Every structure is written in structure tokens, then in C-alpha cells.
Coordinates of C-alpha atoms in Angstrom, one line a residue:
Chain A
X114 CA 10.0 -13.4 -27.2
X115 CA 11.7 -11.4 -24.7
X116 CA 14.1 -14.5 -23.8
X117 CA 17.6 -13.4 -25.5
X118 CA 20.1 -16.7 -26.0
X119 CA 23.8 -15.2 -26.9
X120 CA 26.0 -17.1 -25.1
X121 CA 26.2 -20.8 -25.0
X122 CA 26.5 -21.1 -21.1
X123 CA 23.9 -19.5 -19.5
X124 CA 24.4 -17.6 -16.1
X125 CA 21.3 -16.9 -13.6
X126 CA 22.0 -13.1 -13.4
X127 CA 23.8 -10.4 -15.2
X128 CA 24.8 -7.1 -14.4
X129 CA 26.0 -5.3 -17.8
X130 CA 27.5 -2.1 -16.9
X131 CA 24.7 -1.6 -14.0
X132 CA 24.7 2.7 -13.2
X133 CA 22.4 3.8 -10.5
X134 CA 22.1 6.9 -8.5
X135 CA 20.0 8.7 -6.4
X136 CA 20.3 12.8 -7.5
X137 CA 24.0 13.3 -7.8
X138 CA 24.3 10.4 -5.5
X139 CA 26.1 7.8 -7.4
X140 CA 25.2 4.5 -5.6
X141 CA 26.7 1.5 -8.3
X142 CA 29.6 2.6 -11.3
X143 CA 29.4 0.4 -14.1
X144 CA 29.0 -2.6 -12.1
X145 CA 30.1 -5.6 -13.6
X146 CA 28.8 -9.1 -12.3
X147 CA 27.6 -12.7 -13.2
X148 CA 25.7 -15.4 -11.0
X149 CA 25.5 -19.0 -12.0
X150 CA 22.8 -21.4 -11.5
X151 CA 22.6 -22.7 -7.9
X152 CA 25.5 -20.5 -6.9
X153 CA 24.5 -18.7 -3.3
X154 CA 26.9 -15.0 -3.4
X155 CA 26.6 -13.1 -0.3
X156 CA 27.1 -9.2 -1.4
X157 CA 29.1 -7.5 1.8
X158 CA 30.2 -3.6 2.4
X159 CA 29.9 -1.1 5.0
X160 CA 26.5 0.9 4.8
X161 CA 25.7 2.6 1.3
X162 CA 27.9 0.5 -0.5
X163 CA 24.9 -0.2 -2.8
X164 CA 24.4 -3.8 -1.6
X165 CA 20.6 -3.6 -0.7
X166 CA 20.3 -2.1 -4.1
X167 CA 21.6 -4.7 -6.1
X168 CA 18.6 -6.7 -4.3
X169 CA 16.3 -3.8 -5.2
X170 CA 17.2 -3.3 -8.8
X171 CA 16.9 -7.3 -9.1
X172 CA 13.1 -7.0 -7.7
X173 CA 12.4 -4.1 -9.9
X174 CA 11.9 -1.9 -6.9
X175 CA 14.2 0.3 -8.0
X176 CA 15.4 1.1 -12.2
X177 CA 18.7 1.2 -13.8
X178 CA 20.2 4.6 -14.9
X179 CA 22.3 3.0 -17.1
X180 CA 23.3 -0.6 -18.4
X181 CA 21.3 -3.9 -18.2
X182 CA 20.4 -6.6 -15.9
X183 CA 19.3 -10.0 -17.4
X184 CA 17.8 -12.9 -15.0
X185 CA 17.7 -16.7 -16.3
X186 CA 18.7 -14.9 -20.2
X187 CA 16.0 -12.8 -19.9
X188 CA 16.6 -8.8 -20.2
X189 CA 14.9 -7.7 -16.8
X190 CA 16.0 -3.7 -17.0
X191 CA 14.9 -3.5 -21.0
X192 CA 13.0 -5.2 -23.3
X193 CA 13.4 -5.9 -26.7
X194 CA 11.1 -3.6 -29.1
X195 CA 11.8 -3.9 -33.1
X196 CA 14.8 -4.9 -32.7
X197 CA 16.0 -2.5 -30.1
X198 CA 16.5 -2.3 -26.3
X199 CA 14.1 0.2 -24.2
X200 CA 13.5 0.5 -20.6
X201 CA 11.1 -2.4 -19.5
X202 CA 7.5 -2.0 -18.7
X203 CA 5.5 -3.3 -16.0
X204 CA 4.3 -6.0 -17.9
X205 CA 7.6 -7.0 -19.0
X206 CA 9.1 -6.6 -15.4
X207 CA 6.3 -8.9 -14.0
X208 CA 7.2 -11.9 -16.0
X209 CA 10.7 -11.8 -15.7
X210 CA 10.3 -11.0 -12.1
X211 CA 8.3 -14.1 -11.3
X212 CA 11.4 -15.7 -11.3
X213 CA 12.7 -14.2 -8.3
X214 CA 11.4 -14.0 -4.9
X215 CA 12.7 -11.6 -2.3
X216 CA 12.5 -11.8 2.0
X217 CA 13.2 -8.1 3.6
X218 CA 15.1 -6.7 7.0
X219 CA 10.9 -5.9 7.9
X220 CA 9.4 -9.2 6.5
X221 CA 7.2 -6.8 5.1
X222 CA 4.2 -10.0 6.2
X223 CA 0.6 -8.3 5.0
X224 CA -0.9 -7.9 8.4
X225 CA -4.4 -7.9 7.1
X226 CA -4.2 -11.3 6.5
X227 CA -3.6 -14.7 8.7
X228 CA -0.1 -16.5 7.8
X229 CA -2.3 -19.0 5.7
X230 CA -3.5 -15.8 3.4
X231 CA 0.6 -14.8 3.0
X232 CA 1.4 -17.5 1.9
X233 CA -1.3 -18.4 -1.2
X234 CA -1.7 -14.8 -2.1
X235 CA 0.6 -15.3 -4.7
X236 CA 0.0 -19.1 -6.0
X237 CA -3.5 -18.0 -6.2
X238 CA -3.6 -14.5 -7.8
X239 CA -0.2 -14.7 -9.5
X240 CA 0.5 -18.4 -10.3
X241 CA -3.3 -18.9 -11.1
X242 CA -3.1 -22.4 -8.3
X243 CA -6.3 -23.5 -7.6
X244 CA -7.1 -22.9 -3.8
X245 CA -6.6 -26.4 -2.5
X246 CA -3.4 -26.4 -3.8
X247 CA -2.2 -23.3 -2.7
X248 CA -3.2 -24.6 0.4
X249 CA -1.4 -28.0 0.6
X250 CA 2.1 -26.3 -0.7
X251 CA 1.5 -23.2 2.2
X252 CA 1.0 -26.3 4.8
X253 CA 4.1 -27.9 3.4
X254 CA 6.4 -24.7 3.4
X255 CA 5.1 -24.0 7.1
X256 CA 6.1 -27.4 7.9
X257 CA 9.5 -26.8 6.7
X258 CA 9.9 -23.8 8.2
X259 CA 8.4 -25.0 11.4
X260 CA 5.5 -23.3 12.0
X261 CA 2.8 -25.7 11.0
X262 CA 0.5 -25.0 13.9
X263 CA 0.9 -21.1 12.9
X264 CA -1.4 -21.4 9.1
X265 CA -4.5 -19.2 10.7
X266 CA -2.5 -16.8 13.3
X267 CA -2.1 -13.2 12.1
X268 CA 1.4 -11.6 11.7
X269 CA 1.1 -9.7 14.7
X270 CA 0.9 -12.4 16.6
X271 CA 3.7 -14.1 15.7
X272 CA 7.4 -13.3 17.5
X273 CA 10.1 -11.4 14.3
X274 CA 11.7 -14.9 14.1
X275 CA 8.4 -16.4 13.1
X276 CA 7.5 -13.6 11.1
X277 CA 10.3 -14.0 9.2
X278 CA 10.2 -17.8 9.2
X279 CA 6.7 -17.4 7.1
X280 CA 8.4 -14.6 4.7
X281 CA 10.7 -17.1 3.8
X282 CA 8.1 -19.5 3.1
X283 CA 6.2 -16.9 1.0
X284 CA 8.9 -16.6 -1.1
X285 CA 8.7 -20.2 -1.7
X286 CA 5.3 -20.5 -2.5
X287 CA 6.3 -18.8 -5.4
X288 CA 9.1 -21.4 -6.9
X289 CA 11.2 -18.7 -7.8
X290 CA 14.5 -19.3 -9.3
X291 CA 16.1 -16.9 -7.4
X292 CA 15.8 -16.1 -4.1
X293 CA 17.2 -12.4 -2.6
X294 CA 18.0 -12.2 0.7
X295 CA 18.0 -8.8 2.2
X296 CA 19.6 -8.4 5.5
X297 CA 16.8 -10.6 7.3
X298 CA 18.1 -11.1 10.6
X299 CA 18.5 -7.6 11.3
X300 CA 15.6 -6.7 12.7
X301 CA 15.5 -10.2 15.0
X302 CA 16.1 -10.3 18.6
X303 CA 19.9 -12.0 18.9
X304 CA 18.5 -15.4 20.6
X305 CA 16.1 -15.6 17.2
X306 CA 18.8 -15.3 14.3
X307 CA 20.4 -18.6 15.0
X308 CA 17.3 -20.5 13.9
X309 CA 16.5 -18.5 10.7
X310 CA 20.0 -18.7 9.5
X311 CA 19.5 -22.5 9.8
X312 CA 16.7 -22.8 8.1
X313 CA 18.4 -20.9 5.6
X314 CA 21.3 -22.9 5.5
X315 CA 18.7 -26.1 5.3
X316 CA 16.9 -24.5 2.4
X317 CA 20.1 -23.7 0.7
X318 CA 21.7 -27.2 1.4
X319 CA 18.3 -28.9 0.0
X320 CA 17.4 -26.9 -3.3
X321 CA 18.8 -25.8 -6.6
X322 CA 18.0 -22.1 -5.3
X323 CA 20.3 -18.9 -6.9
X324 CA 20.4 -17.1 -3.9
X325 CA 22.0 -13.1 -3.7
X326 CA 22.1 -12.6 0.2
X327 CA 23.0 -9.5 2.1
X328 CA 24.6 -9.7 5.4
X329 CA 26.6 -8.6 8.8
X330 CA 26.6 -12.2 9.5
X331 CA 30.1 -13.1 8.5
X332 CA 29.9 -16.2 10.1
X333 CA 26.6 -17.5 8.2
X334 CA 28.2 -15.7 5.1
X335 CA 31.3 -18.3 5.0
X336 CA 29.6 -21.3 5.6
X337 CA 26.2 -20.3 3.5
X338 CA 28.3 -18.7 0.0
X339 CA 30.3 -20.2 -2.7
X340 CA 31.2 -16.9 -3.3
X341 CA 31.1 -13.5 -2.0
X342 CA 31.1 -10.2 -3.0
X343 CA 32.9 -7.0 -1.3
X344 CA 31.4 -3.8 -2.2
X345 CA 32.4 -0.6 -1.7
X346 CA 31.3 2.9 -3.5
X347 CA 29.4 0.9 -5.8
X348 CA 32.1 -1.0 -7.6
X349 CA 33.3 -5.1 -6.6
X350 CA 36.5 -4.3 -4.5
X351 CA 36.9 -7.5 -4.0
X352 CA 34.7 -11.5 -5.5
X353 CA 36.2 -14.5 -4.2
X354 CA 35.3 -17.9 -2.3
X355 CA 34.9 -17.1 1.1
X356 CA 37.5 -19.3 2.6
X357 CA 39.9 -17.0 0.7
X358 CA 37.9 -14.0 1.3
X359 CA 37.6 -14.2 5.4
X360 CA 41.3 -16.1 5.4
X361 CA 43.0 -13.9 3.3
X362 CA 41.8 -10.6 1.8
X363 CA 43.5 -9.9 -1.2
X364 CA 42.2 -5.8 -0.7
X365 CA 43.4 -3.7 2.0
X366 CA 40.1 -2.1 2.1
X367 CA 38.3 -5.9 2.1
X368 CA 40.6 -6.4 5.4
X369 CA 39.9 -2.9 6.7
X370 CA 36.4 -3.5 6.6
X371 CA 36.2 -7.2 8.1
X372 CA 38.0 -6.0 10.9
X373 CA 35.9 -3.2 11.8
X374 CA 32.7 -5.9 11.1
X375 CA 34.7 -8.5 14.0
X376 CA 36.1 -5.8 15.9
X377 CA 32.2 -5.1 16.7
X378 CA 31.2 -8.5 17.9
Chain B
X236 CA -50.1 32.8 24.1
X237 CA -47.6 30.7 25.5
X238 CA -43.6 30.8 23.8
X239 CA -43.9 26.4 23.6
X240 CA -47.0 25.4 23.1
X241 CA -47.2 21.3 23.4
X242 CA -50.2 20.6 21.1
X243 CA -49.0 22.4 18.2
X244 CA -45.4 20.6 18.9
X245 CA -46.7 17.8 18.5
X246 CA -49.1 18.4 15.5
X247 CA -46.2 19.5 13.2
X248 CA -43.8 16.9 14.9
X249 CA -44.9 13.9 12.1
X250 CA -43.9 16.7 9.3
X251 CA -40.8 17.2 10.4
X252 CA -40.2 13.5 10.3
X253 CA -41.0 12.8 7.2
X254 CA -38.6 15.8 6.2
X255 CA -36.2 13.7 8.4
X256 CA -36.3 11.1 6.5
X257 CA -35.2 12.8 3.5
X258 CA -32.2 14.1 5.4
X259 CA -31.1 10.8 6.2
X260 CA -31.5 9.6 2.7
X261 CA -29.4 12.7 1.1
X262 CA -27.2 12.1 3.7
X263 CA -26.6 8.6 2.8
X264 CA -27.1 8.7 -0.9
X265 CA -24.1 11.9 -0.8
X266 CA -22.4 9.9 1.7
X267 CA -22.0 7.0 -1.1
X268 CA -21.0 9.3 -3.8
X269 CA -18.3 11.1 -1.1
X270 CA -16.5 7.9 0.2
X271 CA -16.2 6.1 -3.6
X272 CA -15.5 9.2 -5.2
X273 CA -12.9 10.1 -2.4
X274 CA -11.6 6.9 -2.8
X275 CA -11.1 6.9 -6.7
X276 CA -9.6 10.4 -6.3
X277 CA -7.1 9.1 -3.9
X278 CA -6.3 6.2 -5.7
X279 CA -6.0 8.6 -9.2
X280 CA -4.0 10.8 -7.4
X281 CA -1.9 8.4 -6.2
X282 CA -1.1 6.3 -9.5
X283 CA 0.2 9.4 -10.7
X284 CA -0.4 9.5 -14.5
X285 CA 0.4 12.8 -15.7
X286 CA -2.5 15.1 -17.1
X287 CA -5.2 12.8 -15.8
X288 CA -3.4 13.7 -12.1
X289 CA -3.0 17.3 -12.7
X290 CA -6.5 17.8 -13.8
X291 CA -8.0 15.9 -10.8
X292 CA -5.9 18.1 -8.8
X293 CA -7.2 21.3 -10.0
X294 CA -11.0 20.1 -9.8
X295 CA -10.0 19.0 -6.5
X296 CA -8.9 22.4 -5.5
X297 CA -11.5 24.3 -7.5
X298 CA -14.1 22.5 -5.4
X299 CA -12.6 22.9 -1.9
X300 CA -12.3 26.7 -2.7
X301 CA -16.2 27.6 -4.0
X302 CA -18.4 27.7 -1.2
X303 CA -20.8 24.6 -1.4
X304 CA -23.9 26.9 -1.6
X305 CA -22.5 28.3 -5.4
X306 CA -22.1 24.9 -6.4
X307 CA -25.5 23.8 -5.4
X308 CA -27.0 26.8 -7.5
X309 CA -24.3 26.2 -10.4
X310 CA -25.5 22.6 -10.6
X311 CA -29.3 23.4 -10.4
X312 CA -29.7 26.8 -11.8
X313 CA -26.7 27.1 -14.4
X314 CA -26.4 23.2 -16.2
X315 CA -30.3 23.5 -17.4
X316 CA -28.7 26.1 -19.6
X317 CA -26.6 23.4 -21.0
X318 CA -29.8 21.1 -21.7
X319 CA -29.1 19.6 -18.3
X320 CA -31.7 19.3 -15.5
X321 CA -31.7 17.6 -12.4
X322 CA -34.3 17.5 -9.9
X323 CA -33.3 19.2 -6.8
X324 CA -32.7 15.9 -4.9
X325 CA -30.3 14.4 -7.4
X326 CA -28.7 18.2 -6.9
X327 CA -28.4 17.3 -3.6
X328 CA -26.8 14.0 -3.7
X329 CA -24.5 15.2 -6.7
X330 CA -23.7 18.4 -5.0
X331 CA -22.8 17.5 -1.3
X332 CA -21.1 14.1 -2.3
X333 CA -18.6 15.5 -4.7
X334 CA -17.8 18.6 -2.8
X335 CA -17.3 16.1 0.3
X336 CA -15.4 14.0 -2.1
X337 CA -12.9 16.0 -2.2
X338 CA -12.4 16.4 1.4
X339 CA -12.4 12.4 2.2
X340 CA -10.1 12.1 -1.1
X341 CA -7.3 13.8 1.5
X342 CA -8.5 11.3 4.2
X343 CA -7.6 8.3 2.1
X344 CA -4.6 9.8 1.0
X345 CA -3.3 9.9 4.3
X346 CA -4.5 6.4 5.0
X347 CA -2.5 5.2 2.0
X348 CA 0.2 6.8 2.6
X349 CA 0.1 5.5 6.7
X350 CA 0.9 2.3 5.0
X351 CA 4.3 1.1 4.9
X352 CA 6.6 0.9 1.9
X353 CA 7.3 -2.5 2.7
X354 CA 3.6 -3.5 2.0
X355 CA 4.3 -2.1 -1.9
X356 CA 7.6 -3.6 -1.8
X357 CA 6.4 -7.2 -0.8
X358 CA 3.4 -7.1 -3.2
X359 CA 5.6 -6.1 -6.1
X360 CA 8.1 -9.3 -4.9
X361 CA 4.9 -11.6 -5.1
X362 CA 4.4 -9.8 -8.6
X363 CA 0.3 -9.1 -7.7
X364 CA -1.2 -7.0 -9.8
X365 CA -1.9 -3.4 -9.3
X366 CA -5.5 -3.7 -8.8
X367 CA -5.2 -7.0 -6.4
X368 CA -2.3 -4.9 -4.7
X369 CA -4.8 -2.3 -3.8
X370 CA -7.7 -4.0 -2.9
X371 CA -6.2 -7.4 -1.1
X372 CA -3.2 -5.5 0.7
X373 CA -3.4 -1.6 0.5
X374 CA -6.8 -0.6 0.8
X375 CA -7.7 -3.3 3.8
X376 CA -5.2 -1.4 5.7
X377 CA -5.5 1.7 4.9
X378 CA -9.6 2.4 5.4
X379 CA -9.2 0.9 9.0
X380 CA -7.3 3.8 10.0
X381 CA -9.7 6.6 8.6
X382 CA -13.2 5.4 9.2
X383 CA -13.4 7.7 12.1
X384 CA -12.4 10.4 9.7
X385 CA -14.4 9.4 7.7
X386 CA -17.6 9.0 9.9
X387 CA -16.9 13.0 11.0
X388 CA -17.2 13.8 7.8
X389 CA -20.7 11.9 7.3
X390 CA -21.9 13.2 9.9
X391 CA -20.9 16.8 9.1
X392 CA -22.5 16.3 5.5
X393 CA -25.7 15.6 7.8
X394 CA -25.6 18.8 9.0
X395 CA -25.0 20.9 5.4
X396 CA -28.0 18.9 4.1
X397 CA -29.9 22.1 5.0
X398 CA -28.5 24.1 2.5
X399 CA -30.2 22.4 0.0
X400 CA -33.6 24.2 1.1
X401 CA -32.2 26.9 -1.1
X402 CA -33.4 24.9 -4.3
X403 CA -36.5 23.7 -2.3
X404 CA -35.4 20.5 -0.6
X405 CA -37.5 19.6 1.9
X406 CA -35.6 18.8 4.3
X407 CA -36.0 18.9 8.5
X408 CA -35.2 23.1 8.3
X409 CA -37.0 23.8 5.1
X410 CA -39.8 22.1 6.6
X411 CA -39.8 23.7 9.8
X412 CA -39.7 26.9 7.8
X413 CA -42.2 26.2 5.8
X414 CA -44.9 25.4 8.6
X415 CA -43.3 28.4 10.5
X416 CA -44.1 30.8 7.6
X417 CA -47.9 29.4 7.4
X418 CA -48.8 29.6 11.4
X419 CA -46.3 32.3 12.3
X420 CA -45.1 30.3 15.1
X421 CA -41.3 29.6 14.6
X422 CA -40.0 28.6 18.3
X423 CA -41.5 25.2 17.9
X424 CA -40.9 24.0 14.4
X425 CA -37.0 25.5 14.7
X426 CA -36.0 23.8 18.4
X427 CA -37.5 20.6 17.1
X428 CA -35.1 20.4 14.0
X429 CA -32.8 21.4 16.0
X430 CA -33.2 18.8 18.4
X431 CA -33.5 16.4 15.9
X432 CA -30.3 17.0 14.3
X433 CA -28.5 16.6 17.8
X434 CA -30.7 13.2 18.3
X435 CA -28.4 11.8 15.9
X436 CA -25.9 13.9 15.0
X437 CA -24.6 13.2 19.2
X438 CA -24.6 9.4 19.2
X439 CA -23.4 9.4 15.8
X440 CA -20.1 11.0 17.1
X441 CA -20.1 9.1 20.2
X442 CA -20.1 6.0 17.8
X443 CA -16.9 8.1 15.7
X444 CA -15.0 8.1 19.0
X445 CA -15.2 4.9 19.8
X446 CA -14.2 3.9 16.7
X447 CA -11.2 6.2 17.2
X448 CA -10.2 4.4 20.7
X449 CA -10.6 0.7 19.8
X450 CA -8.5 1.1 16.0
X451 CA -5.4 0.7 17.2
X452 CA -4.6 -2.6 16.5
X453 CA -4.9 -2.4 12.6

């Protein structure tokens, strides 16, 4: 009911007009954006350009001020109601939602259970999977992200890279359609970012995955996107393929703001 | 005569016992209705639905700022007015667990709030359901943290049981009252509720603290 079908191609995710601030704080303008199926954009900026909340507003962590955001055709920011558009509810913003899973700087892992527990939380409680099933695809997604022999450890005692390696996973579990990416090597020791970043690459190489990433890896960000985004002050300075984008910036600010990025490594 | 005098210790020693026992069960019975009432409070307060929030609030706050004694007497000597009596023991319970309620309400809330963002955040990304968030990731982390709290304030409601002996609870100090005002011999009957109270009041906080030292790996 909800599922809205106006245009004959169908992108992954829309941003109509997309306000948000915090207070006076004005973090996105009338932002403007489309995704296509499969299509892996890397969103980067210096600090409080309102990348991470692109990501937010996408997992319904944060709401809209003004404008809409559709995911897969569906509204995500509004629903329809007799014929009109009003603000979504919860309900509304958990089905849509399900189609998009989300990995954080903190990997955010629920300590109060074992990595096994992570990962069928959802399947089971969400999905509705019976247990054994939940089971087999969390033994499966460990085993692709390496950590087979890790299903009953806690999250404490796994190392950041390994904790991260099983939030990956638990978005998985959840066959999302799109996968958000929030700065998650960050928080990882340097010798540990190498390995997620090629599991990434792995899981972006071998699936059908939308994926909206945010990064300071510039490096992982050119190989990884087929397109990325430069934001600053909330608006798209700057939405090309990254060979032009790293090569050659059309934006003096896009320029300005890679060399600071390189200047730091 | 002698100020302790062994024999009649002893004799009123299985009295005060029994009016022990009923301590221990008001204790637990209001302890019950304090940490699930505390709890739903918390969990009211934090959900945030206007009215329903603002009025828990004020009965929060109207209760922490009435002595527990008026509230005792309003429940047993005022509702029978409105058709409703209780028998001093449900009083009891009623009285000391929803006054302490609102005391382990502000514990919880501060357990809740000890929990990170991040744990909302990635149960709202899994899409759980409110009630699933709270019990399977917010809750198990959370109450960890504030048992000890909690326990202090068990074993504090232990200690106010007493008060109840002004509706005629017996309880250990009622009791020893009572035998005191038959044989006019108070030393005896008062140092051995007293001592009873310590008896368990002291390992019961010995227990709190070591619950305090060995939760840090929640």
C-alpha cells in the first residue's frame, strides 16, 4: 500500500528536497540525490558536512524537517494517508527500514550477548527465521567474514577489527537491500582497517548490495565507489566517478578539501 | 533486679522471631512491588508520551515529598472512607513498595540512561521491536549496573518496616513493644530487635558491596 510506482526506472534511494537541522543549525539544504540499484556512493566532506546524517536520516535515526526520502519506491520519511503525504510512523518506518541495514564508527555489537546472539537477534525476532536457520546463515556470515571459530565469544572479547567484522555480518543476517556504511574503520587500530576494508571490498565485489558509505579512506573510497559524493554545508558540491573525482576535481573546494584529507596522511 | 536478665531474653526471644518473620516477608513482598513498579516508572518515563509522563512525574514527586508515615495512615485510615479497606499488612506492602518505587524508578533511570546510544541506534537498524529492544538489549544491561543500588534500597526498606507498627503491624519493634509494655522490662525485648535487625541488615550490605566491586565487567 505504501509502495508508490511514478517513474518507470526505479532508483534504490531518493532524497526529494531533504531539509534537516538541528536548532538553527542547518545541517542538509534541499538536498537533492538518487542511488541506483547496486550502485556503491561513498558520501565525503570535512566534519559537519551532514554526511553521517544522510546515513542517519536513511536508518530513521534521525527525521526529515522538510522534503522526502523514498528507499526501493517506497516513501520512508512519509506515508501515504487518504491520499495525502504525512510524516511516517513507527510502523511505517519499520517496514520500509527492513530494507536497509546499517554498520556504525562504535559497532554498536550488544555486549549482553555472545557473537552467535548478534547475529540471529534479528532473523529471529524481526525476520520471524526459525532458530536453526538463523543459526546456519549466522555460521555462514561468520565464515565469510572470518571469524567462524568466534559464534559463542562475547563482544568484549573480541579485538575492534573483529567486532566490527561480526557487525558487518549482522547487517547481513538481515538481507537488506541496502547496506549504510558509517565511518567503520575509525575507531580501528591502523594495522586492523586493512582487513575490514577488504572484506568490504569482497562483499561489495560479490553481491547486488546498494551501499551509501562514509569515509576518510580515500583510497578504499576510489577503488570501492562508482560514484562519490562531495559534501559540504549540506548541499552536493561536487557527484562524480571517482576516477574523475580524485584525478580531477571539477570544485575548487572538492580540491581544497582532498588536499587537506592527503596532506594528513 | 538485674538490667539483662538471660531467662527472660530468652523466653521472649521465639516472639520476636516470629515477628521477624513478618518483617522479612513485608520486606520482600514491598520489595517486589518497589523494583517492578520502579521499573515500569522508568520505562513510562522514559518512552515519553505526553500526559501519561507528566502525570507519573507529579505522583512521582508527590510521593517522594510526603513523609512515608502520612501515606501509611492515608492508605489505612483515609481510603476506608472511600469504601476501601485493606488489612494493615496489604498497607504495608502497598505503602512501603510504592513509596520505595519511586526512589528505585530514579535508579533505573540512571541505569538506562548508562547505556549507550549506540545500543538504541543498532536495535532500531535490526528494526526490533520496542518491547524486544528493552528486554533483549536495554534492560540486560542496564539492571547489572544498579543491583547494588538497588539492594541498599531493599535493605533500607527493611529497616522502615517498623513504621508500620503505627497501624498495628507486628512486626520485630511492635513486638518487642508490646511484650515490653506487659512485663515492664524494655532493655531486653528492644537490644534484641535491634540486634536482630543488624543480623541481617550487616551481611546484607556486605553482600551489596561486593556486588558493587565485582560489576565492572557489564
Amino acid at each position: 500500500m505504501a509502495t508508490s510506482d511514478t517513474t518507470t526506472t526505479k532508483p534504490m534511494i531518493v532524497f526529494d528536497n531533504v531539509e534537516k537541522r538541528f536548532g538553527a543549525n542547518v545541517i542538509l539544504a534541499a538536498l537533492n540525490f538518487t542511488v541506483e540499484p547496486g550502485e556503491h556512493v561513498t558520501l565525503i566532506g570535512p566534519s559537519g558536512s551532514g554526511k553521517t546524517t544522510i546515513l542517519r536520516l536513511l536508518m530513521t535515526l534521525e527525521k526529515v524537517d522538510a522534503g522526502t526520502i523514498r528507499v526501493g519506491g517506497a516513501y520512508l520519511s512519509h506515508m501515504e494517508k487518504g491520499g495525502r503525504l504525512v510524516p511516517a510512523d513507527e510502523k511505517h518506518c519499520r517496514t520500509v527500514r527492513k530494507r536497509i541495514g546499517m554498520v556504525f564508527q562504535q559497532f554498536n555489537l550488544f555486549p549482553n550477548m555472545t557473537v552467535r546472539g548478534n547475529l540471529i537477534e534479528g532473523p529471529t525476532r524481526v525476520l520471524g527465521l526459525p532458530k536453526d536457520e538463523a543459526n546456519a546463515r549466522a555460521a555462514e556470515l561468520l565464515e565469510l567474514v572470518g571469524l567462524k571459530e568466534k559464534i559463542d565469544a562475547h563482544p568484549t572479547q573480541l579485538s575492534g577489527g573483529q567486532q566490527q567484522r561480526v557487525a558487518i555480518a549482522r547487517a547481513l543476517a538481515m538481507r537488506p537491500e541496502v547496506l549504510l556504511l558509517d565511518e567503520v574503520t575509525s575507531a580501528l587500530d591502523p594495522e586492523l582497517v586493512a582487513g575490514v576494508l577488504s572484506l568490504l571490498r569482497d562483499i561489495g565485489d560479490t553481491t547486488d548490495l546498494t551501499i551509501l558509505c562514509v569515509t576518510h579512506e580515500m583510497g578504499f573510497a576510489r577503488d570501492f565507489s562508482h560514484r562519490v559524493m562531495m559534501l559540504d554545508g549540506g548541499r552536493v558540491v561536487e557527484d562524480a566517478p571517482p576516477s574523475q573525482l580524485f584525478s580531477e576535481p571539477r570544485e575548487q573546494r572538492t580540491r581544497d578539501f582532498l588536499r587537506a584529507v592527503l596532506d594528513r596522511r | 533486679m538485674p538490667l539483662w536478665d538471660w531467662d527472660y531474653a530468652f523466653g521472649i526471644l521465639p516472639d520476636l522471631l516470629r515477628a521477624l518473620v513478618t518483617t522479612i516477608e513485608i520486606t520482600l513482598l514491598a520489595s517486589a512491588v518497589a523494583l517492578v513498579l520502579g521499573l515500569l516508572i522508568a520505562i513510562v518515563r522514559r518512552t515519553r508520551i505526553p500526559v501519561v509522563d507528566q502525570l507519573v512525574w507529579a505522583l512521582v514527586e508527590f510521593i517522594r515529598s510526603t513523609p512515608l508515615l502520612v501515606q501509611i495512615f492515608f492508605l489505612f485510615f483515609v481510603l476506608p472512607h472511600f469504601g476501601i479497606t485493606l488489612s494493615a499488612l496489604v498497607v504495608g506492602v502497598l505503602a512501603l513498595g510504592v513509596h520505595y518505587a519511586t526512589y528505585t524508578s530514579e535508579v533505573y533511570r540512571a541505569g538506562i540512561e548508562a547505556v549507550p546510544p549506540g545500543q538504541w541506534e543498532a536495535a532500531t537498524a535490526l528494526s526490533l521491536p520496542r518491547t524486544r529492544t528493552w528486554t533483549g538489549v536495554i534492560l540486560p544491561q542496564a539492571i547489572p549496573r544498579v543491583l547494588p543500588a538497588l539492594g541498599n534500597y531493599v535493605i533500607s526498606m527493611f529497616k522502615e518496616v517498623p513504621l508500620l507498627l503505627a497501624i498495628g503491624v507486628v512486626e520485630v519493634v511492635n513486638a518487642a513493644r508490646e511484650i515490653g509494655s506487659v512485663t515492664f522490662r524494655f532493655v531486653e525485648p528492644y537490644t534484641i530487635a535491634g540486634i536482630l535487625f543488624l543480623l541481617l541488615s550487616y551481611p546484607a550490605s556486605m553482600l551489596v558491596r561486593r556486588l558493587e566491586r565485582c560489576r565492572g565487567d557489564v
